[in-house]
């Protein structure tokens, strides 16, 4: 149970922020996992995705989204990337 393409709006350290999760689970579940879907032109291997994550600052996006969600809901679920080859 959860919501696809869920937008979250909050104010973090006085700055209005938003995040858009590809899938946001029911946060009352025992161990919810928020999901961000990423596509890749190459192979969806850990090494190749790691390179893309560093190049596109996915770690910053993840922290931003989770900070916004935590501020808005007082919940901070686990976070996972689902990587799909084009």
PDB file of N, CA and C in Angstrom:
ATOM      1  N   UNK A   1       0.821  -1.196   0.000  1.00  0.00           N
ATOM      2  CA  UNK A   1       0.000   0.000   0.000  1.00  0.00           C
ATOM      3  C   UNK A   1       0.864   1.259   0.000  1.00  0.00           C
ATOM      4  N   UNK A   2       0.436   2.223  -0.773  1.00  0.00           N
ATOM      5  CA  UNK A   2       1.160   3.473  -0.861  1.00  0.00           C
ATOM      6  C   UNK A   2       0.657   4.302  -2.015  1.00  0.00           C
ATOM      7  N   UNK A   3       1.448   5.305  -2.382  1.00  0.00           N
ATOM      8  CA  UNK A   3       1.038   6.243  -3.422  1.00  0.00           C
ATOM      9  C   UNK A   3       2.141   6.403  -4.460  1.00  0.00           C
ATOM     10  N   UNK A   4       1.771   6.346  -5.743  1.00  0.00           N
ATOM     11  CA  UNK A   4       2.716   6.595  -6.830  1.00  0.00           C
ATOM     12  C   UNK A   4       2.819   8.091  -7.078  1.00  0.00           C
ATOM     13  N   UNK A   5       4.013   8.531  -7.472  1.00  0.00           N
ATOM     14  CA  UNK A   5       4.271   9.930  -7.795  1.00  0.00           C
ATOM     15  C   UNK A   5       3.731  10.858  -6.717  1.00  0.00           C
ATOM     16  N   UNK A   6       4.165  10.619  -5.491  1.00  0.00           N
ATOM     17  CA  UNK A   6       3.708  11.383  -4.331  1.00  0.00           C
ATOM     18  C   UNK A   6       4.593  12.605  -4.117  1.00  0.00           C
ATOM     19  N   UNK A   7       3.968  13.764  -4.100  1.00  0.00           N
ATOM     20  CA  UNK A   7       4.694  15.008  -3.833  1.00  0.00           C
ATOM     21  C   UNK A   7       4.611  15.347  -2.354  1.00  0.00           C
ATOM     22  N   UNK A   8       5.714  15.851  -1.824  1.00  0.00           N
ATOM     23  CA  UNK A   8       5.798  16.252  -0.422  1.00  0.00           C
ATOM     24  C   UNK A   8       6.306  17.686  -0.388  1.00  0.00           C
ATOM     25  N   UNK A   9       5.654  18.525   0.406  1.00  0.00           N
ATOM     26  CA  UNK A   9       6.044  19.928   0.541  1.00  0.00           C
ATOM     27  C   UNK A   9       6.327  20.219   2.004  1.00  0.00           C
ATOM     28  N   UNK A  10       7.410  20.955   2.264  1.00  0.00           N
ATOM     29  CA  UNK A  10       7.773  21.274   3.641  1.00  0.00           C
ATOM     30  C   UNK A  10       8.681  22.500   3.642  1.00  0.00           C
ATOM     31  N   UNK A  11       9.017  22.939   4.844  1.00  0.00           N
ATOM     32  CA  UNK A  11      10.008  23.990   5.021  1.00  0.00           C
ATOM     33  C   UNK A  11      11.121  23.403   5.877  1.00  0.00           C
ATOM     34  N   UNK A  12      12.339  23.401   5.346  1.00  0.00           N
ATOM     35  CA  UNK A  12      13.503  22.856   6.052  1.00  0.00           C
ATOM     36  C   UNK A  12      14.488  23.996   6.260  1.00  0.00           C
ATOM     37  N   UNK A  13      14.817  24.275   7.511  1.00  0.00           N
ATOM     38  CA  UNK A  13      15.736  25.367   7.849  1.00  0.00           C
ATOM     39  C   UNK A  13      15.304  26.684   7.208  1.00  0.00           C
ATOM     40  N   UNK A  14      14.003  26.941   7.207  1.00  0.00           N
ATOM     41  CA  UNK A  14      13.473  28.181   6.669  1.00  0.00           C
ATOM     42  C   UNK A  14      13.345  28.234   5.164  1.00  0.00           C
ATOM     43  N   UNK A  15      13.668  27.152   4.483  1.00  0.00           N
ATOM     44  CA  UNK A  15      13.626  27.114   3.021  1.00  0.00           C
ATOM     45  C   UNK A  15      12.486  26.203   2.568  1.00  0.00           C
ATOM     46  N   UNK A  16      11.573  26.707   1.727  1.00  0.00           N
ATOM     47  CA  UNK A  16      10.524  25.823   1.204  1.00  0.00           C
ATOM     48  C   UNK A  16      11.133  24.786   0.261  1.00  0.00           C
ATOM     49  N   UNK A  17      10.780  23.522   0.475  1.00  0.00           N
ATOM     50  CA  UNK A  17      11.321  22.424  -0.338  1.00  0.00           C
ATOM     51  C   UNK A  17      10.186  21.493  -0.745  1.00  0.00           C
ATOM     52  N   UNK A  18      10.461  20.711  -1.776  1.00  0.00           N
ATOM     53  CA  UNK A  18       9.517  19.675  -2.173  1.00  0.00           C
ATOM     54  C   UNK A  18      10.288  18.475  -2.666  1.00  0.00           C
ATOM     55  N   UNK A  19       9.660  17.338  -2.565  1.00  0.00           N
ATOM     56  CA  UNK A  19      10.211  16.109  -3.109  1.00  0.00           C
ATOM     57  C   UNK A  19       9.096  15.378  -3.829  1.00  0.00           C
ATOM     58  N   UNK A  20       9.462  14.621  -4.831  1.00  0.00           N
ATOM     59  CA  UNK A  20       8.454  13.828  -5.555  1.00  0.00           C
ATOM     60  C   UNK A  20       8.964  12.392  -5.632  1.00  0.00           C
ATOM     61  N   UNK A  21       8.367  11.558  -4.813  1.00  0.00           N
ATOM     62  CA  UNK A  21       8.739  10.148  -4.762  1.00  0.00           C
ATOM     63  C   UNK A  21       8.016   9.389  -5.865  1.00  0.00           C
ATOM     64  N   UNK A  22       8.711   8.493  -6.519  1.00  0.00           N
ATOM     65  CA  UNK A  22       8.048   7.651  -7.513  1.00  0.00           C
ATOM     66  C   UNK A  22       7.072   6.699  -6.826  1.00  0.00           C
ATOM     67  N   UNK A  23       7.420   6.260  -5.630  1.00  0.00           N
ATOM     68  CA  UNK A  23       6.488   5.486  -4.816  1.00  0.00           C
ATOM     69  C   UNK A  23       6.761   5.810  -3.353  1.00  0.00           C
ATOM     70  N   UNK A  24       5.707   6.211  -2.657  1.00  0.00           N
ATOM     71  CA  UNK A  24       5.804   6.496  -1.226  1.00  0.00           C
ATOM     72  C   UNK A  24       4.874   5.519  -0.509  1.00  0.00           C
ATOM     73  N   UNK A  25       5.444   4.651   0.309  1.00  0.00           N
ATOM     74  CA  UNK A  25       4.622   3.628   0.954  1.00  0.00           C
ATOM     75  C   UNK A  25       3.790   4.219   2.094  1.00  0.00           C
ATOM     76  N   UNK A  26       2.869   3.419   2.555  1.00  0.00           N
ATOM     77  CA  UNK A  26       2.136   3.746   3.770  1.00  0.00           C
ATOM     78  C   UNK A  26       3.177   3.839   4.890  1.00  0.00           C
ATOM     79  N   UNK A  27       3.330   5.007   5.465  1.00  0.00           N
ATOM     80  CA  UNK A  27       4.400   5.237   6.445  1.00  0.00           C
ATOM     81  C   UNK A  27       4.134   4.581   7.784  1.00  0.00           C
ATOM     82  N   UNK A  28       2.946   3.997   7.967  1.00  0.00           N
ATOM     83  CA  UNK A  28       2.662   3.285   9.210  1.00  0.00           C
ATOM     84  C   UNK A  28       3.070   1.811   9.131  1.00  0.00           C
ATOM     85  N   UNK A  29       3.547   1.375   7.965  1.00  0.00           N
ATOM     86  CA  UNK A  29       4.022  -0.007   7.841  1.00  0.00           C
ATOM     87  C   UNK A  29       5.229  -0.213   8.747  1.00  0.00           C
ATOM     88  N   UNK A  30       5.506  -1.457   9.141  1.00  0.00           N
ATOM     89  CA  UNK A  30       6.636  -1.715  10.038  1.00  0.00           C
ATOM     90  C   UNK A  30       7.987  -1.240   9.489  1.00  0.00           C
ATOM     91  N   UNK A  31       8.231  -1.383   8.204  1.00  0.00           N
ATOM     92  CA  UNK A  31       9.514  -0.945   7.635  1.00  0.00           C
ATOM     93  C   UNK A  31       9.275  -0.398   6.229  1.00  0.00           C
ATOM     94  N   UNK A  32       8.721   0.804   6.126  1.00  0.00           N
ATOM     95  CA  UNK A  32       8.407   1.354   4.809  1.00  0.00           C
ATOM     96  C   UNK A  32       9.664   1.695   4.011  1.00  0.00           C
ATOM     97  N   UNK A  33       9.568   1.555   2.699  1.00  0.00           N
ATOM     98  CA  UNK A  33      10.677   1.875   1.795  1.00  0.00           C
ATOM     99  C   UNK A  33      10.152   2.785   0.687  1.00  0.00           C
ATOM    100  N   UNK A  34      10.658   4.013   0.648  1.00  0.00           N
ATOM    101  CA  UNK A  34      10.333   4.942  -0.430  1.00  0.00           C
ATOM    102  C   UNK A  34      11.180   4.568  -1.643  1.00  0.00           C
ATOM    103  N   UNK A  35      10.630   4.756  -2.845  1.00  0.00           N
ATOM    104  CA  UNK A  35      11.301   4.299  -4.054  1.00  0.00           C
ATOM    105  C   UNK A  35      11.478   5.445  -5.043  1.00  0.00           C
ATOM    106  N   UNK A  36      12.660   5.489  -5.652  1.00  0.00           N
ATOM    107  CA  UNK A  36      12.933   6.404  -6.752  1.00  0.00           C
ATOM    108  C   UNK A  36      13.346   5.556  -7.945  1.00  0.00           C
ATOM    109  N   UNK A  37      12.615   5.690  -9.041  1.00  0.00           N
ATOM    110  CA  UNK A  37      12.885   4.939 -10.262  1.00  0.00           C
ATOM    111  C   UNK A  37      13.871   5.715 -11.130  1.00  0.00           C
ATOM    112  N   UNK A  38      14.913   5.055 -11.561  1.00  0.00           N
ATOM    113  CA  UNK A  38      15.907   5.664 -12.439  1.00  0.00           C
ATOM    114  C   UNK A  38      16.086   4.779 -13.663  1.00  0.00           C
ATOM    115  N   UNK A  39      16.274   5.406 -14.826  1.00  0.00           N
ATOM    116  CA  UNK A  39      16.581   4.656 -16.034  1.00  0.00           C
ATOM    117  C   UNK A  39      18.037   4.883 -16.387  1.00  0.00           C
ATOM    118  N   UNK A  40      18.592   3.924 -17.102  1.00  0.00           N
ATOM    119  CA  UNK A  40      19.980   4.027 -17.509  1.00  0.00           C
ATOM    120  C   UNK A  40      20.120   3.567 -18.952  1.00  0.00           C
ATOM    121  N   UNK A  41      20.966   4.259 -19.692  1.00  0.00           N
ATOM    122  CA  UNK A  41      21.235   3.857 -21.075  1.00  0.00           C
ATOM    123  C   UNK A  41      22.191   2.669 -21.103  1.00  0.00           C
ATOM    124  N   UNK A  42      22.963   2.512 -20.042  1.00  0.00           N
ATOM    125  CA  UNK A  42      23.907   1.403 -19.953  1.00  0.00           C
ATOM    126  C   UNK A  42      23.308   0.243 -19.182  1.00  0.00           C
ATOM    127  N   UNK A  43      24.190  -0.524 -18.556  1.00  0.00           N
ATOM    128  CA  UNK A  43      23.749  -1.667 -17.773  1.00  0.00           C
ATOM    129  C   UNK A  43      23.329  -1.222 -16.379  1.00  0.00           C
ATOM    130  N   UNK A  44      22.334  -1.884 -15.835  1.00  0.00           N
ATOM    131  CA  UNK A  44      21.841  -1.570 -14.492  1.00  0.00           C
ATOM    132  C   UNK A  44      22.612  -2.375 -13.448  1.00  0.00           C
ATOM    133  N   UNK A  45      23.930  -2.222 -13.452  1.00  0.00           N
ATOM    134  CA  UNK A  45      24.773  -2.907 -12.481  1.00  0.00           C
ATOM    135  C   UNK A  45      25.108  -1.947 -11.343  1.00  0.00           C
ATOM    136  N   UNK A  46      25.476  -2.472 -10.185  1.00  0.00           N
ATOM    137  CA  UNK A  46      25.856  -1.586  -9.081  1.00  0.00           C
ATOM    138  C   UNK A  46      26.994  -0.620  -9.457  1.00  0.00           C
ATOM    139  N   UNK A  47      27.995  -1.103 -10.183  1.00  0.00           N
ATOM    140  CA  UNK A  47      29.112  -0.224 -10.564  1.00  0.00           C
ATOM    141  C   UNK A  47      28.659   0.899 -11.484  1.00  0.00           C
ATOM    142  N   UNK A  48      27.884   0.561 -12.516  1.00  0.00           N
ATOM    143  CA  UNK A  48      27.426   1.577 -13.466  1.00  0.00           C
ATOM    144  C   UNK A  48      26.449   2.559 -12.807  1.00  0.00           C
ATOM    145  N   UNK A  49      25.553   2.035 -11.979  1.00  0.00           N
ATOM    146  CA  UNK A  49      24.634   2.938 -11.302  1.00  0.00           C
ATOM    147  C   UNK A  49      25.371   3.827 -10.311  1.00  0.00           C
ATOM    148  N   UNK A  50      26.372   3.278  -9.650  1.00  0.00           N
ATOM    149  CA  UNK A  50      27.177   4.076  -8.720  1.00  0.00           C
ATOM    150  C   UNK A  50      27.824   5.265  -9.408  1.00  0.00           C
ATOM    151  N   UNK A  51      28.318   5.048 -10.618  1.00  0.00           N
ATOM    152  CA  UNK A  51      28.922   6.142 -11.388  1.00  0.00           C
ATOM    153  C   UNK A  51      27.880   7.205 -11.727  1.00  0.00           C
ATOM    154  N   UNK A  52      26.704   6.760 -12.168  1.00  0.00           N
ATOM    155  CA  UNK A  52      25.634   7.705 -12.505  1.00  0.00           C
ATOM    156  C   UNK A  52      25.171   8.454 -11.258  1.00  0.00           C
ATOM    157  N   UNK A  53      25.062   7.749 -10.151  1.00  0.00           N
ATOM    158  CA  UNK A  53      24.626   8.382  -8.902  1.00  0.00           C
ATOM    159  C   UNK A  53      25.591   9.483  -8.477  1.00  0.00           C
ATOM    160  N   UNK A  54      26.877   9.238  -8.640  1.00  0.00           N
ATOM    161  CA  UNK A  54      27.868  10.260  -8.303  1.00  0.00           C
ATOM    162  C   UNK A  54      27.803  11.431  -9.281  1.00  0.00           C
ATOM    163  N   UNK A  55      27.645  11.130 -10.554  1.00  0.00           N
ATOM    164  CA  UNK A  55      27.621  12.165 -11.595  1.00  0.00           C
ATOM    165  C   UNK A  55      26.401  13.085 -11.450  1.00  0.00           C
ATOM    166  N   UNK A  56      25.258  12.517 -11.103  1.00  0.00           N
ATOM    167  CA  UNK A  56      24.011  13.285 -11.029  1.00  0.00           C
ATOM    168  C   UNK A  56      23.604  13.648  -9.602  1.00  0.00           C
ATOM    169  N   UNK A  57      24.456  13.381  -8.615  1.00  0.00           N
ATOM    170  CA  UNK A  57      24.225  13.760  -7.216  1.00  0.00           C
ATOM    171  C   UNK A  57      22.924  13.164  -6.659  1.00  0.00           C
ATOM    172  N   UNK A  58      22.691  11.889  -6.939  1.00  0.00           N
ATOM    173  CA  UNK A  58      21.494  11.238  -6.431  1.00  0.00           C
ATOM    174  C   UNK A  58      21.474  11.195  -4.906  1.00  0.00           C
ATOM    175  N   UNK A  59      22.642  11.162  -4.279  1.00  0.00           N
ATOM    176  CA  UNK A  59      22.686  11.158  -2.824  1.00  0.00           C
ATOM    177  C   UNK A  59      22.115  12.453  -2.250  1.00  0.00           C
ATOM    178  N   UNK A  60      22.351  13.576  -2.932  1.00  0.00           N
ATOM    179  CA  UNK A  60      21.815  14.860  -2.491  1.00  0.00           C
ATOM    180  C   UNK A  60      20.296  14.860  -2.653  1.00  0.00           C
ATOM    181  N   UNK A  61      19.822  14.345  -3.775  1.00  0.00           N
ATOM    182  CA  UNK A  61      18.375  14.264  -4.010  1.00  0.00           C
ATOM    183  C   UNK A  61      17.717  13.399  -2.941  1.00  0.00           C
ATOM    184  N   UNK A  62      18.313  12.254  -2.643  1.00  0.00           N
ATOM    185  CA  UNK A  62      17.755  11.354  -1.631  1.00  0.00           C
ATOM    186  C   UNK A  62      17.640  12.057  -0.282  1.00  0.00           C
ATOM    187  N   UNK A  63      18.696  12.712   0.136  1.00  0.00           N
ATOM    188  CA  UNK A  63      18.682  13.413   1.428  1.00  0.00           C
ATOM    189  C   UNK A  63      17.641  14.532   1.428  1.00  0.00           C
ATOM    190  N   UNK A  64      17.570  15.273   0.329  1.00  0.00           N
ATOM    191  CA  UNK A  64      16.611  16.373   0.198  1.00  0.00           C
ATOM    192  C   UNK A  64      15.186  15.859   0.344  1.00  0.00           C
ATOM    193  N   UNK A  65      14.860  14.811  -0.400  1.00  0.00           N
ATOM    194  CA  UNK A  65      13.512  14.251  -0.357  1.00  0.00           C
ATOM    195  C   UNK A  65      13.171  13.726   1.037  1.00  0.00           C
ATOM    196  N   UNK A  66      14.106  12.989   1.635  1.00  0.00           N
ATOM    197  CA  UNK A  66      13.837  12.419   2.957  1.00  0.00           C
ATOM    198  C   UNK A  66      13.743  13.498   4.024  1.00  0.00           C
ATOM    199  N   UNK A  67      14.545  14.556   3.925  1.00  0.00           N
ATOM    200  CA  UNK A  67      14.432  15.674   4.867  1.00  0.00           C
ATOM    201  C   UNK A  67      13.064  16.333   4.754  1.00  0.00           C
ATOM    202  N   UNK A  68      12.602  16.558   3.519  1.00  0.00           N
ATOM    203  CA  UNK A  68      11.287  17.166   3.304  1.00  0.00           C
ATOM    204  C   UNK A  68      10.191  16.274   3.869  1.00  0.00           C
ATOM    205  N   UNK A  69      10.280  14.985   3.605  1.00  0.00           N
ATOM    206  CA  UNK A  69       9.274  14.048   4.101  1.00  0.00           C
ATOM    207  C   UNK A  69       9.256  14.009   5.624  1.00  0.00           C
ATOM    208  N   UNK A  70      10.426  13.962   6.214  1.00  0.00           N
ATOM    209  CA  UNK A  70      10.506  13.912   7.678  1.00  0.00           C
ATOM    210  C   UNK A  70       9.929  15.178   8.305  1.00  0.00           C
ATOM    211  N   UNK A  71      10.214  16.311   7.706  1.00  0.00           N
ATOM    212  CA  UNK A  71       9.677  17.565   8.219  1.00  0.00           C
ATOM    213  C   UNK A  71       8.153  17.589   8.097  1.00  0.00           C
ATOM    214  N   UNK A  72       7.631  17.080   6.986  1.00  0.00           N
ATOM    215  CA  UNK A  72       6.194  17.116   6.735  1.00  0.00           C
ATOM    216  C   UNK A  72       5.414  16.074   7.534  1.00  0.00           C
ATOM    217  N   UNK A  73       6.035  14.920   7.809  1.00  0.00           N
ATOM    218  CA  UNK A  73       5.277  13.805   8.399  1.00  0.00           C
ATOM    219  C   UNK A  73       5.851  13.231   9.685  1.00  0.00           C
ATOM    220  N   UNK A  74       7.053  13.623  10.057  1.00  0.00           N
ATOM    221  CA  UNK A  74       7.774  13.046  11.205  1.00  0.00           C
ATOM    222  C   UNK A  74       8.182  11.595  10.962  1.00  0.00           C
ATOM    223  N   UNK A  75       8.175  11.155   9.705  1.00  0.00           N
ATOM    224  CA  UNK A  75       8.622   9.810   9.341  1.00  0.00           C
ATOM    225  C   UNK A  75       9.805   9.911   8.388  1.00  0.00           C
ATOM    226  N   UNK A  76      10.734   8.986   8.535  1.00  0.00           N
ATOM    227  CA  UNK A  76      11.882   8.911   7.619  1.00  0.00           C
ATOM    228  C   UNK A  76      12.071   7.438   7.236  1.00  0.00           C
ATOM    229  N   UNK A  77      11.416   7.005   6.166  1.00  0.00           N
ATOM    230  CA  UNK A  77      11.509   5.592   5.774  1.00  0.00           C
ATOM    231  C   UNK A  77      12.865   5.279   5.153  1.00  0.00           C
ATOM    232  N   UNK A  78      13.092   4.000   4.938  1.00  0.00           N
ATOM    233  CA  UNK A  78      14.242   3.595   4.143  1.00  0.00           C
ATOM    234  C   UNK A  78      14.012   4.091   2.719  1.00  0.00           C
ATOM    235  N   UNK A  79      15.063   4.070   1.908  1.00  0.00           N
ATOM    236  CA  UNK A  79      14.989   4.610   0.550  1.00  0.00           C
ATOM    237  C   UNK A  79      15.698   3.643  -0.391  1.00  0.00           C
ATOM    238  N   UNK A  80      15.092   3.365  -1.527  1.00  0.00           N
ATOM    239  CA  UNK A  80      15.698   2.447  -2.485  1.00  0.00           C
ATOM    240  C   UNK A  80      15.561   3.004  -3.900  1.00  0.00           C
ATOM    241  N   UNK A  81      16.566   2.743  -4.707  1.00  0.00           N
ATOM    242  CA  UNK A  81      16.506   3.059  -6.123  1.00  0.00           C
ATOM    243  C   UNK A  81      16.141   1.794  -6.882  1.00  0.00           C
ATOM    244  N   UNK A  82      15.224   1.915  -7.817  1.00  0.00           N
ATOM    245  CA  UNK A  82      14.928   0.839  -8.760  1.00  0.00           C
ATOM    246  C   UNK A  82      15.482   1.323 -10.091  1.00  0.00           C
ATOM    247  N   UNK A  83      16.442   0.580 -10.626  1.00  0.00           N
ATOM    248  CA  UNK A  83      17.142   1.005 -11.836  1.00  0.00           C
ATOM    249  C   UNK A  83      16.712   0.111 -12.998  1.00  0.00           C
ATOM    250  N   UNK A  84      16.292   0.764 -14.083  1.00  0.00           N
ATOM    251  CA  UNK A  84      15.768   0.061 -15.250  1.00  0.00           C
ATOM    252  C   UNK A  84      16.607   0.412 -16.468  1.00  0.00           C
ATOM    253  N   UNK A  85      17.033  -0.585 -17.207  1.00  0.00           N
ATOM    254  CA  UNK A  85      17.776  -0.343 -18.441  1.00  0.00           C
ATOM    255  C   UNK A  85      16.817   0.105 -19.540  1.00  0.00           C
ATOM    256  N   UNK A  86      17.228   1.106 -20.318  1.00  0.00           N
ATOM    257  CA  UNK A  86      16.401   1.583 -21.431  1.00  0.00           C
ATOM    258  C   UNK A  86      16.455   0.589 -22.570  1.00  0.00           C
TER     259      UNK A  86
END
